[in-house]
Tab-separated table of C-alpha atoms and ligand atoms in Angstrom:
chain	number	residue	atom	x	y	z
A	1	UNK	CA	8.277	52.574	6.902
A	2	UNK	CA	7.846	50.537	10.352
A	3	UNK	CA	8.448	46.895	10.552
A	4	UNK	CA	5.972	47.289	13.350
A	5	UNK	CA	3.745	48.184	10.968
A	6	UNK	CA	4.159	45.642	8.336
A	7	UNK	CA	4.223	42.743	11.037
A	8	UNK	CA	0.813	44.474	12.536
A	9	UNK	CA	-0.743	44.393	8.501
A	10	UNK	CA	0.020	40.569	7.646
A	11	UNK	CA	-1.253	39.652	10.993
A	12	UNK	CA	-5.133	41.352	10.305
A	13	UNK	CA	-4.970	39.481	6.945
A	14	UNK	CA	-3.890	42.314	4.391
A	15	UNK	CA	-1.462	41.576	1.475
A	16	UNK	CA	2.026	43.467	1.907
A	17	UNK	CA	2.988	46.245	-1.140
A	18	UNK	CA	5.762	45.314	-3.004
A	19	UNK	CA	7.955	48.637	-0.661
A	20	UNK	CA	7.267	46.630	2.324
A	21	UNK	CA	8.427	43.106	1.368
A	22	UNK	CA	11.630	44.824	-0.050
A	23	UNK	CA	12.011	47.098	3.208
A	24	UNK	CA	11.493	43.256	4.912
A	25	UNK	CA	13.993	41.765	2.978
A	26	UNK	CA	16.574	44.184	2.664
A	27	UNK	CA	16.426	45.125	6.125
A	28	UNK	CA	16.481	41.501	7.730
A	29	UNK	CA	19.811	40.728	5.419
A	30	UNK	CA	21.258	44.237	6.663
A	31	UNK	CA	20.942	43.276	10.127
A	32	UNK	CA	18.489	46.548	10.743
A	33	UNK	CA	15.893	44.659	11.717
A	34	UNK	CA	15.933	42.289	14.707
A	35	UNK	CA	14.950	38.396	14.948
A	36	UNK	CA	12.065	38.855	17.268
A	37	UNK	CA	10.041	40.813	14.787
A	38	UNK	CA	11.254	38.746	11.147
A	39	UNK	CA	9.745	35.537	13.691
A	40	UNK	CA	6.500	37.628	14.078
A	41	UNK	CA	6.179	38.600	10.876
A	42	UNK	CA	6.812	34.588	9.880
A	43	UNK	CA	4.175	33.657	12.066
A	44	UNK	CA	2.157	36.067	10.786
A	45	UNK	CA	2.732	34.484	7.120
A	46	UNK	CA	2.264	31.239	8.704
A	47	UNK	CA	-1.092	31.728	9.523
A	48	UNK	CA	-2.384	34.332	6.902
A	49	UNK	CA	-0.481	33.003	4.112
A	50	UNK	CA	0.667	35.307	0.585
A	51	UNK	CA	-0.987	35.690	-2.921
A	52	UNK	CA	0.727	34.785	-6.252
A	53	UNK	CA	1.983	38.340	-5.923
A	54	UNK	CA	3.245	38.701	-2.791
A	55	UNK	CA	4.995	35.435	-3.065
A	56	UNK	CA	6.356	35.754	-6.590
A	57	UNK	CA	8.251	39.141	-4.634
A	58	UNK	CA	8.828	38.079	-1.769
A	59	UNK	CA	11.066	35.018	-4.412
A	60	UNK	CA	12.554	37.972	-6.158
A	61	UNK	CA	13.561	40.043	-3.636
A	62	UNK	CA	15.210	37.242	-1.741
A	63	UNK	CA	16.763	35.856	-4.730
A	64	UNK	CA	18.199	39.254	-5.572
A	65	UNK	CA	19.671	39.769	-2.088
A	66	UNK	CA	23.101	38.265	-2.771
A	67	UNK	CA	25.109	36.991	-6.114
A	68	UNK	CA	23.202	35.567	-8.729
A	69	UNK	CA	25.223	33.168	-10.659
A	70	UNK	CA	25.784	33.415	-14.394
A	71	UNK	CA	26.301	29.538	-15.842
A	72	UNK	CA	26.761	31.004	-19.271
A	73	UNK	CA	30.578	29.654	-19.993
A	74	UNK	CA	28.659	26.273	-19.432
A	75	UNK	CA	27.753	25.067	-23.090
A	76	UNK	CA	24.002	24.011	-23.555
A	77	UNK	CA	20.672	24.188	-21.661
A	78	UNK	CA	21.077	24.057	-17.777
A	79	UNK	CA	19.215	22.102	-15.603
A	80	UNK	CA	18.959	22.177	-12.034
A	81	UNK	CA	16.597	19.987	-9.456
A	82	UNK	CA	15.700	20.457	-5.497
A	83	UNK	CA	14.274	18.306	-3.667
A	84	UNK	CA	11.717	19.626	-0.681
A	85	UNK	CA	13.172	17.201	1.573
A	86	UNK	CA	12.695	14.014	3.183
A	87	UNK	CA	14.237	10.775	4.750
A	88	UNK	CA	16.467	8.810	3.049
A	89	UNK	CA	16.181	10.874	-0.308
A	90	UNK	CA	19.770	10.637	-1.960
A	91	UNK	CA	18.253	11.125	-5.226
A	92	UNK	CA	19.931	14.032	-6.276
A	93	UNK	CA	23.201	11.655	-6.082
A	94	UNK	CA	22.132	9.314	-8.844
A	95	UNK	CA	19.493	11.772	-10.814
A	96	UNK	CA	22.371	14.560	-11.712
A	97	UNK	CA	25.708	11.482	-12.793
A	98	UNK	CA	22.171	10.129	-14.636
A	99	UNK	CA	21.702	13.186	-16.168
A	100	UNK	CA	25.126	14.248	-16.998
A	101	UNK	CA	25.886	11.102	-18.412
A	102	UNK	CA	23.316	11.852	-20.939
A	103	UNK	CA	25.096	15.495	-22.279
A	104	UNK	CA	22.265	17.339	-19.940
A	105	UNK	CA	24.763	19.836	-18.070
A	106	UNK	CA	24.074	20.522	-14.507
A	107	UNK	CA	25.683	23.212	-11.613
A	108	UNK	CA	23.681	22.458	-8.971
A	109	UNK	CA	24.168	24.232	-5.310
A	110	UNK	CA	22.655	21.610	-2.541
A	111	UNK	CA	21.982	22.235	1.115
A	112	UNK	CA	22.659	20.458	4.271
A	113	UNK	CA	19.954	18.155	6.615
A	114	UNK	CA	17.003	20.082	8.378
A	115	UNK	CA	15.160	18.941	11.490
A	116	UNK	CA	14.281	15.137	10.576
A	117	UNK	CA	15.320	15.279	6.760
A	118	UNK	CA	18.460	14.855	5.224
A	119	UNK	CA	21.110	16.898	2.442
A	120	UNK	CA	23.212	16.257	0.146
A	121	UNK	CA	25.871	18.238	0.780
A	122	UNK	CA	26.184	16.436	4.753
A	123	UNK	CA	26.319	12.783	2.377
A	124	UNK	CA	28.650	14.062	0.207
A	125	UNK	CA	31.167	15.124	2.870
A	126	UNK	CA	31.324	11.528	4.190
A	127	UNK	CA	32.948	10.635	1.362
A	128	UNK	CA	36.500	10.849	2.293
A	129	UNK	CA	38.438	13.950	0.834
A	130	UNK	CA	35.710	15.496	-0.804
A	131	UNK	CA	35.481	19.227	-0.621
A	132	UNK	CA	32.168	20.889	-1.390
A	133	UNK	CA	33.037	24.139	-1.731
A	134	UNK	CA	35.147	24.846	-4.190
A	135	UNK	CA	35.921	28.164	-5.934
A	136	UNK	CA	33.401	29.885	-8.175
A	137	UNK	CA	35.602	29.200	-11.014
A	138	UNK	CA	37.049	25.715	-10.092
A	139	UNK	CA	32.592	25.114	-9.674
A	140	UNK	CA	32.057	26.660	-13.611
A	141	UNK	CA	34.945	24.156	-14.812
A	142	UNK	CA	34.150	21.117	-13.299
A	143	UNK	CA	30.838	21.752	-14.541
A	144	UNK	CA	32.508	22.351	-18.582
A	145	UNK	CA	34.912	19.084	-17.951
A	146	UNK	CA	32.697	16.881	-16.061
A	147	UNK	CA	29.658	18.244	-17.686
A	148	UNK	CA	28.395	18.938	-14.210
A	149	UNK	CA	28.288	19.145	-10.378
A	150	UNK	CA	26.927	19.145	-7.599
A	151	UNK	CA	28.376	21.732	-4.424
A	152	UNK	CA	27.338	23.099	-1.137
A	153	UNK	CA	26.025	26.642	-1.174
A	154	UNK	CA	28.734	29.104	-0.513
A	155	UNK	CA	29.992	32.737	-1.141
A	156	UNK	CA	27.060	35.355	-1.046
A	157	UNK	CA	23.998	33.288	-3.152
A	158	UNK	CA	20.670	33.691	-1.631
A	159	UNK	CA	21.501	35.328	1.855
A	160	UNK	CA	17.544	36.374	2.524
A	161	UNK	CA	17.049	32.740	2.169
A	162	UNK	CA	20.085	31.638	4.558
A	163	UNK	CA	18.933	33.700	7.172
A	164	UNK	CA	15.200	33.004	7.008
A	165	UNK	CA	15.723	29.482	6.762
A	166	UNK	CA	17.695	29.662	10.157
A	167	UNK	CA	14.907	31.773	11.408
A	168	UNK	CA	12.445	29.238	10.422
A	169	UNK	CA	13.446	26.289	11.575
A	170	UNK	CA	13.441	27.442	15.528
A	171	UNK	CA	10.349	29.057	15.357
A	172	UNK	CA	7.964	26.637	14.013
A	173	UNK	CA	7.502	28.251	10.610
A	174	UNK	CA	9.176	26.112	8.048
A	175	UNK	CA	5.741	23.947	6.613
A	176	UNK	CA	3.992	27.677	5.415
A	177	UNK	CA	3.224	27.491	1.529
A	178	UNK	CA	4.457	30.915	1.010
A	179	UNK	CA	7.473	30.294	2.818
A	180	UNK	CA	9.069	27.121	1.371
A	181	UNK	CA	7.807	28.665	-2.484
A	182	UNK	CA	9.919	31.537	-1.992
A	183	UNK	CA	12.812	29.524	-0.289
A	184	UNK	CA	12.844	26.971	-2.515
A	185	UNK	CA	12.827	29.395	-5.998
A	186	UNK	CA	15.061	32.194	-4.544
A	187	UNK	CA	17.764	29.498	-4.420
A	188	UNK	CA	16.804	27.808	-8.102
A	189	UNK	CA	16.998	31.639	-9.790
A	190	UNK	CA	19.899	32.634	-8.036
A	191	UNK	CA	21.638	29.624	-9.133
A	192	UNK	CA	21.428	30.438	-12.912
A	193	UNK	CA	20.028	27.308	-13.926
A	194	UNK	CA	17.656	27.734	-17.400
A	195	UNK	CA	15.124	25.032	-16.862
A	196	UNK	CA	13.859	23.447	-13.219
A	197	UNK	CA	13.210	20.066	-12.048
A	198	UNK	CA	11.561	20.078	-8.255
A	199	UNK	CA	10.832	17.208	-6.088
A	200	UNK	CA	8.035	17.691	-4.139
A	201	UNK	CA	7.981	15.590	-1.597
A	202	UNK	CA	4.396	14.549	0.579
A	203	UNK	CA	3.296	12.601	3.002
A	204	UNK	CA	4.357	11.941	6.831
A	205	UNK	CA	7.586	12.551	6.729
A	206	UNK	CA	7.197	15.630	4.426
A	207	UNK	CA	6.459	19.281	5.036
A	208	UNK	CA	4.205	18.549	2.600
A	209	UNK	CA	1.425	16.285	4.654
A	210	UNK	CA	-1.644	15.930	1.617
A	211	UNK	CA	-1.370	15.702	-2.296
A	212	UNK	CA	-3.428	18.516	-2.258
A	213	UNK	CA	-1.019	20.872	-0.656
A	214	UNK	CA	1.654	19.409	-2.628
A	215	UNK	CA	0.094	20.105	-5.581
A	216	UNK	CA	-0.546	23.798	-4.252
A	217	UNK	CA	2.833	23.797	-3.950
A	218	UNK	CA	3.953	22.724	-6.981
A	219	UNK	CA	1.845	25.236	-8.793
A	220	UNK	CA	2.846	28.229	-6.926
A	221	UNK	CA	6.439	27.041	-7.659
A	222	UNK	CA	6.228	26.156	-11.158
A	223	UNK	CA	4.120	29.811	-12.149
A	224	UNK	CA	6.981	31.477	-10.172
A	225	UNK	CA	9.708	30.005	-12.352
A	226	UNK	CA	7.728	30.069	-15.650
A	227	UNK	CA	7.094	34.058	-15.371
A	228	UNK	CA	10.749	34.610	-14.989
A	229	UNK	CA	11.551	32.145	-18.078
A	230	UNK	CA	12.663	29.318	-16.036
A	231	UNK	CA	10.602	26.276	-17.493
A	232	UNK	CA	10.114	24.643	-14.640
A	233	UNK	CA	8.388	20.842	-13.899
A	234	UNK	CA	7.729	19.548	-10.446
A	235	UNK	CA	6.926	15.553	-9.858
A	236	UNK	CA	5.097	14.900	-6.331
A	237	UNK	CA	6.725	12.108	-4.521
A	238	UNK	CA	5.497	9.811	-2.145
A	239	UNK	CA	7.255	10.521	1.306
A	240	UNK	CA	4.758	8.499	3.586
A	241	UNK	CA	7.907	5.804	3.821
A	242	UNK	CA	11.599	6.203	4.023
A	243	UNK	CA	13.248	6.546	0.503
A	244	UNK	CA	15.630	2.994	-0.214
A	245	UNK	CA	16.773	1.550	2.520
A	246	UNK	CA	19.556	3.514	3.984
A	247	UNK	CA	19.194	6.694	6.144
A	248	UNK	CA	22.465	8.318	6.998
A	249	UNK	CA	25.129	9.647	5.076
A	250	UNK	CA	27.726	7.303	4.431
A	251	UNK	CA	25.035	4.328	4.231
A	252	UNK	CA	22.941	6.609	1.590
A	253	UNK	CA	26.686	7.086	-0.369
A	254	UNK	CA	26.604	3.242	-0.518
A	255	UNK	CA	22.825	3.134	-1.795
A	256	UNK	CA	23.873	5.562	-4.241
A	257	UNK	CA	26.825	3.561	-5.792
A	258	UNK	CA	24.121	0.703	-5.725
A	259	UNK	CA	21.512	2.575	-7.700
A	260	UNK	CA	24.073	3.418	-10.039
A	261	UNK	CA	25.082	0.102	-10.636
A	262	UNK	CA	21.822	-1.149	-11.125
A	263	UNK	CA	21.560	-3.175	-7.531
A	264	UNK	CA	19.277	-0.581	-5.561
A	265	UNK	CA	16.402	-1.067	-3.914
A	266	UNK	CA	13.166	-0.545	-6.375
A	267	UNK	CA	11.304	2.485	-5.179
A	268	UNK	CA	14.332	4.773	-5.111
A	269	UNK	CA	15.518	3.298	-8.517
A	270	UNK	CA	12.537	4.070	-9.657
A	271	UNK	CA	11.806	7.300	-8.240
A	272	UNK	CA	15.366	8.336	-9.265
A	273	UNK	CA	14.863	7.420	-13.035
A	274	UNK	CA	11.762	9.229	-13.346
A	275	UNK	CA	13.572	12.251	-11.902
A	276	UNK	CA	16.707	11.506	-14.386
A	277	UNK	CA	14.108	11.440	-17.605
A	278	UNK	CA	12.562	14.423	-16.499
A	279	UNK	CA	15.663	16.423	-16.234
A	280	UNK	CA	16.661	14.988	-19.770
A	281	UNK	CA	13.853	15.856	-21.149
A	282	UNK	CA	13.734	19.634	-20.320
A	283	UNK	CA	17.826	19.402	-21.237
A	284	UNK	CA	16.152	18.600	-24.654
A	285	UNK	CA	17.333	15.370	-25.367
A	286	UNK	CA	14.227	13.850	-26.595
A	287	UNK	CA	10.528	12.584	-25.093
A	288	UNK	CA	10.161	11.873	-22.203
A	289	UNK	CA	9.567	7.834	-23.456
A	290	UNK	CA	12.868	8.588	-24.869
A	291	UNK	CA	14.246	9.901	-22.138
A	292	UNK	CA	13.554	6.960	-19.323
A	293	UNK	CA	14.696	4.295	-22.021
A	294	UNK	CA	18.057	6.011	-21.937
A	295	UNK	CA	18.231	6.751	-18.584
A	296	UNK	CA	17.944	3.023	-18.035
A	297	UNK	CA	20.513	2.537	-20.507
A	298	UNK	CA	22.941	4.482	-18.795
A	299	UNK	CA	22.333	2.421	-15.923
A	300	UNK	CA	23.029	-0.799	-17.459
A	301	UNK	CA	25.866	0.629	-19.530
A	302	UNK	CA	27.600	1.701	-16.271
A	303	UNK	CA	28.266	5.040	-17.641
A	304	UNK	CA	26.302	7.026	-15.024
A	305	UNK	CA	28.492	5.575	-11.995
A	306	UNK	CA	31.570	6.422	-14.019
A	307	UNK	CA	29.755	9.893	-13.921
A	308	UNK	CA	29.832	10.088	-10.182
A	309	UNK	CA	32.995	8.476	-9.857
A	310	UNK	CA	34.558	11.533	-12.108
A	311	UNK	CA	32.478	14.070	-10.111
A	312	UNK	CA	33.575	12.669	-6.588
A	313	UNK	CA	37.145	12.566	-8.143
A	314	UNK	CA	37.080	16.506	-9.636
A	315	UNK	CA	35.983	17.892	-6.126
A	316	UNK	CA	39.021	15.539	-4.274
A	317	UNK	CA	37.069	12.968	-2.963
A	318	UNK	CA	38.480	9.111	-2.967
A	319	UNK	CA	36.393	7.855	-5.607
A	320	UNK	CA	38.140	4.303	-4.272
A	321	UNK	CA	35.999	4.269	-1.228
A	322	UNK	CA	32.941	4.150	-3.431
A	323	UNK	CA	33.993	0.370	-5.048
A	324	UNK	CA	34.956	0.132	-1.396
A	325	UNK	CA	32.715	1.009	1.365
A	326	UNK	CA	35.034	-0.144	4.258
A	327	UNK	CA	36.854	3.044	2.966
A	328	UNK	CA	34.011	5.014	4.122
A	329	UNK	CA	33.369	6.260	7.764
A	330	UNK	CA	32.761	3.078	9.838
A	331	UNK	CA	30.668	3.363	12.909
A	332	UNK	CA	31.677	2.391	16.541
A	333	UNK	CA	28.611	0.215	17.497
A	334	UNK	CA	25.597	-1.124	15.730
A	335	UNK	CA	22.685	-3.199	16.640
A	336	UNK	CA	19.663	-4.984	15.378
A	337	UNK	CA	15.572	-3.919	16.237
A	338	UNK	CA	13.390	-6.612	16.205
A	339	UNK	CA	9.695	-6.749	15.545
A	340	UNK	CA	7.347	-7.134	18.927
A	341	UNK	CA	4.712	-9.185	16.665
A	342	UNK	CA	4.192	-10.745	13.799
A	343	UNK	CA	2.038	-9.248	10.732
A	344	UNK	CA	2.290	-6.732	8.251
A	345	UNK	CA	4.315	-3.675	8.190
A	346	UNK	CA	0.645	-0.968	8.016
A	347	UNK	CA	2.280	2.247	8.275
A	348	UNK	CA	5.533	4.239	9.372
A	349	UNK	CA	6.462	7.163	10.843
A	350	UNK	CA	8.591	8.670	8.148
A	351	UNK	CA	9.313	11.595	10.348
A	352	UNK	CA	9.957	9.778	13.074
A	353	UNK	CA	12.464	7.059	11.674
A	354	UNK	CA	14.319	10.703	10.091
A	355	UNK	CA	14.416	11.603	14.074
A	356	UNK	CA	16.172	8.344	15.000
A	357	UNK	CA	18.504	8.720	12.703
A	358	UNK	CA	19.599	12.325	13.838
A	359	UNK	CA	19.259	10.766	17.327
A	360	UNK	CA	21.847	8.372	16.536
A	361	UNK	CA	24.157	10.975	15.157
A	362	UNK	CA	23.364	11.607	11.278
A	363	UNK	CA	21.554	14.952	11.572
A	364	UNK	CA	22.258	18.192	14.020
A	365	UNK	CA	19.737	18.821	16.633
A	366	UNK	CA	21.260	22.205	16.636
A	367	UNK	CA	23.032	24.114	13.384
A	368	UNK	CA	26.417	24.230	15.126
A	369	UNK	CA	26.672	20.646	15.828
A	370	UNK	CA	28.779	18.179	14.307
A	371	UNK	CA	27.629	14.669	12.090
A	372	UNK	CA	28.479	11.899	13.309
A	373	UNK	CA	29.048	10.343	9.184
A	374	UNK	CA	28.625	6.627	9.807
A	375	UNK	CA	26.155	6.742	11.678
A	376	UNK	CA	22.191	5.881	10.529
A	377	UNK	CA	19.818	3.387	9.632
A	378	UNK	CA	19.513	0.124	7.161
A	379	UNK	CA	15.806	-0.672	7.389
A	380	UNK	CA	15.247	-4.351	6.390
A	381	UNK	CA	11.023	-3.890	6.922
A	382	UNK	CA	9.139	-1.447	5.181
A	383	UNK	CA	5.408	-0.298	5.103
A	384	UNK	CA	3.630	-3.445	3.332
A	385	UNK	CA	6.497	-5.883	4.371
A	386	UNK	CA	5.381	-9.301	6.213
A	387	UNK	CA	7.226	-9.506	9.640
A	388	UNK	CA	7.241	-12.612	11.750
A	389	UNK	CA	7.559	-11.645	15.490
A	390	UNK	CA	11.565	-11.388	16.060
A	391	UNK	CA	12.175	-10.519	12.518
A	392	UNK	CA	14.848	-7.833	12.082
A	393	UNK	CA	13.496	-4.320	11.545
A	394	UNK	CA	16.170	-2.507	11.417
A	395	UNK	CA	20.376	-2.433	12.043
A	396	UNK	CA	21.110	0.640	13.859
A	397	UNK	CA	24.831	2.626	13.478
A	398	UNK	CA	26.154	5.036	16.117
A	399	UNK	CA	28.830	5.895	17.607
A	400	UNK	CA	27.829	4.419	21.259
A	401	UNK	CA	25.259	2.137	23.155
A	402	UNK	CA	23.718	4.874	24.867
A	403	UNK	CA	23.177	6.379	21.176
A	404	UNK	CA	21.658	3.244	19.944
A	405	UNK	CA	19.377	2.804	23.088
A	406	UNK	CA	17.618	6.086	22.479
A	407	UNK	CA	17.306	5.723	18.542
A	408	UNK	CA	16.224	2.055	18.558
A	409	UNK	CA	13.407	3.512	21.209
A	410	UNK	CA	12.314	5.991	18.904
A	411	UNK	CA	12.468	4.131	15.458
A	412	UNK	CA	10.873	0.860	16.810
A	413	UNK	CA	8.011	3.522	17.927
A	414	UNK	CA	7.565	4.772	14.475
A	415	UNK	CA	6.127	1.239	13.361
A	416	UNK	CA	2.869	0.483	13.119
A	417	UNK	CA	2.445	-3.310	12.666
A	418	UNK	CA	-0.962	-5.047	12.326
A	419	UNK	CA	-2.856	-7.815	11.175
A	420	UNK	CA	-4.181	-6.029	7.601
A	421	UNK	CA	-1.676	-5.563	4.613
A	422	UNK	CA	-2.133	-1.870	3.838
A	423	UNK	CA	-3.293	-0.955	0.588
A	424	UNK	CA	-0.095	-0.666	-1.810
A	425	UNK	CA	1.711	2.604	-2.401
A	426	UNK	CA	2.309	4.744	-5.138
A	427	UNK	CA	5.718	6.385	-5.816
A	428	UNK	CA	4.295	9.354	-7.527
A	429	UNK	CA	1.223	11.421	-7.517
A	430	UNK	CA	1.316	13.858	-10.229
A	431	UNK	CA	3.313	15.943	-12.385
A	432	UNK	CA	2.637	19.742	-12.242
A	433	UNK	CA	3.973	21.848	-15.192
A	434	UNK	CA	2.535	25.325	-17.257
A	435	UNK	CA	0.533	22.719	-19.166
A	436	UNK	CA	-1.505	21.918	-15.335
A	437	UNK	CA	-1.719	19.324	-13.722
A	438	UNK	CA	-1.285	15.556	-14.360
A	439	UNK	CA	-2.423	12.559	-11.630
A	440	UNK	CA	0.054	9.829	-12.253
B	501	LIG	N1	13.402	23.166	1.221
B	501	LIG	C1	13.840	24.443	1.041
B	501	LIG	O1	14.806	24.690	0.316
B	501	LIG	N2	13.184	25.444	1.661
B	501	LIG	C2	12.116	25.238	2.456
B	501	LIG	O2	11.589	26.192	2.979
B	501	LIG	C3	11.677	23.906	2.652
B	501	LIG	C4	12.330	22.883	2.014
């Protein structure tokens, strides 16, 4: 077999045999076969796209090209949730303490930022102390003790997907159906997880652009997990506006511990309750109905913030510095962007505003550069939000002036102010499952 040849059949439109994607796969991981022609054969899939077949292999084989974990010493049904990315989107932070809190035992393996969006490993690390990559043992027993936890992805899980991923991301091939399907579920099925929440983000500052393709999606996801007996649920999310209020990872630690404690900002509150219920509720702890009413009880009850607290605590982070965010990374400079006219907040540019952030120092522009932790964005305006002309946007964090000049550029471009309120948004679209779909 001929890479040559495989890269020359996806390009004239025909499907690729179950030999070649493994020949693909296999050889890519090995090292055999060189960047230049796994970026053709991307761009190829980019632009002719994969069956339900194709794709569903493409998952396995990439799945199957490193460790797959066995969570079976953790007692009960295992849940794990991704997110497809976005700005601002800590809700992995409060959904899996929510969870947990509730008996529903998670091991979940996060990533780190891409391009404009953010991880949750990179806001994790910010908190002082905390290591995310524990042993594989040390992982399985905070999971027993805690009753879960969340870690970065290390030792040999998923290597297709590390590799592609890299790939991706510097040659324009990240947003392909196919491509973020397989990524996506080659992680969840390595990771050993029995049932699967995803968070399918959509909108402008999503890979996802339209509800349609998120729904797409969501479907080829969900039929992927279902025929290898992972029940799996995915909610569409809106991601046409930043998530909370924070961007950045110690500010987005903060907004956590404020969710948790019942003082966060409304749309990620409720976006990350809807999340928590759903997770419950394929953990088998009741309805869904059920399931929110607790989740909002372990809110109020504080026990879900003790959660994180223990979790933050088990993997050697100062759980001090979340009661006391001076204790966090503190940034060098900051500054305020104020609005050039008065009106109504019509529409942002959620990828943009994720760019100003990474300008200022919260995301890599390359994958070997460093984070600056402190740095990011509070936004005090958001889409629908009156503004009277020299009304604060925005506080900016970095860690110098020259920093903040070039992100306060770029965020104050991403606003779109005008006379017209903008119709109001929705935080989720629908909920796609085995059973179909459901507009919410
Ligand atoms: N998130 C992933 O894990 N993979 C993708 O390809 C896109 C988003």
């Amino acid at each position: 077999m001929r890479m040559y040849d495989i890269i020359e059949r996806k390009r004239d439109g025909f499907a690729l045999s179950d030999e070649e994607i493994d020949f693909f796969v296999t050889g890519y991981v090995a090292g055999d076969i060189p960047d230049y022609q796994a970026s053709a054969l991307f761009m190829a899939i980019f632009f002719q796209g994969m069956d339900a077949r194709e794709t569903a292999h493409l998952t396995m084989a990439m799945a199957r090209s490193g460790d797959m974990l066995d969570l079976s010493s953790i007692p009960g049904i295992k849940v794990d949730k991704h997110s497809t990315g976005g700005v601002g989107d800590k809700t992995t932070l409060v959904a899996v303490p929510l969870a947990i809190s509730l008996g529903v035992p998670v091991a979940k393996i996060s990533g780190r930022g891409l391009g404009h969006t953010g991880g949750t490993i990179d806001k994790m690390e910010a908190i002082p102390g905390l290591a995310v990559a524990p042993s594989r043992e040390r992982f399985l027993e905070i999971a027993r003790t805690v009753g879960g936890v969340v870690v970065g992805q290390s030792g040999n899980l998923d290597p297709a997907d590390k590799k592609f991923y890299a790939l991706r991301d510097v040659t324009a091939t990240v947003d392909s159906m196919p491509l973020i399907a397989s990524s996506v579920m080659s992680k969840k099925i390595a990771a050993g997880a029995d049932r699967i929440l995803l968070e399918v983000t959509c909108g402008n500052g999503a890979f996802m652009k339209s509800v349609d393709d998120a729904i797409e999606l969501s479907r080829q996801m969900v039929e992927i997990g279902e025929n290898v007996g992972r029940t799996t649920v995915a909610l569409i999310t809106d991601m046409g506006v930043p998530l909370g209020a924070c961007i950045g990872n110690a500010l987005e630690i903060r907004e956590v511990c404020d969710v948790l404690q019942g003082r966060g900002p409304a749309d990620v509150t409720e976006v990350c309750l809807e999340l928590a219920a759903n997770m419950a509720e394929l953990g088998g702890k009741g309805t869904l109905d059920a399931c929110r009413t607790a989740v909002r009880e372990q809110i109020g009850t504080g026990a879900a913030y003790a959660k994180f607290c223990e979790m933050v605590g088990a993997l050697g982070g100062d759980a001090a510095a979340l009661a006391d965010p001076t204790l966090l990374p503190q940034p060098a400079c900051s500054r305020a962007v104020h609005a050039p006219r008065g009106g109504f907040i019509y529409a942002m540019d959620t990828e943009r505003v994720g760019t100003s952030s990474v300008v200022l120092g919260a995301g890599r522009a390359k994958k070997e550069d460093g984070i600056d932790y402190a740095a990011g964005i509070v936004l005090a305006k958001k889409t629908g939000d009156a503004v009277g002309e020299g009304d604060t946007l925005a506080t900016l964090y970095a860690a110098s002036e020259a920093l903040l000049d070039d992100g306060a550029r770029m965020l104050l471009s991403a606003y779109d102010i005008r006379d017209e309120r903008p119709e109001p948004r929705c935080h989720f679209y629908a909920r796609v499952s085995r059973d179909g779909v459901e507009y919410l």
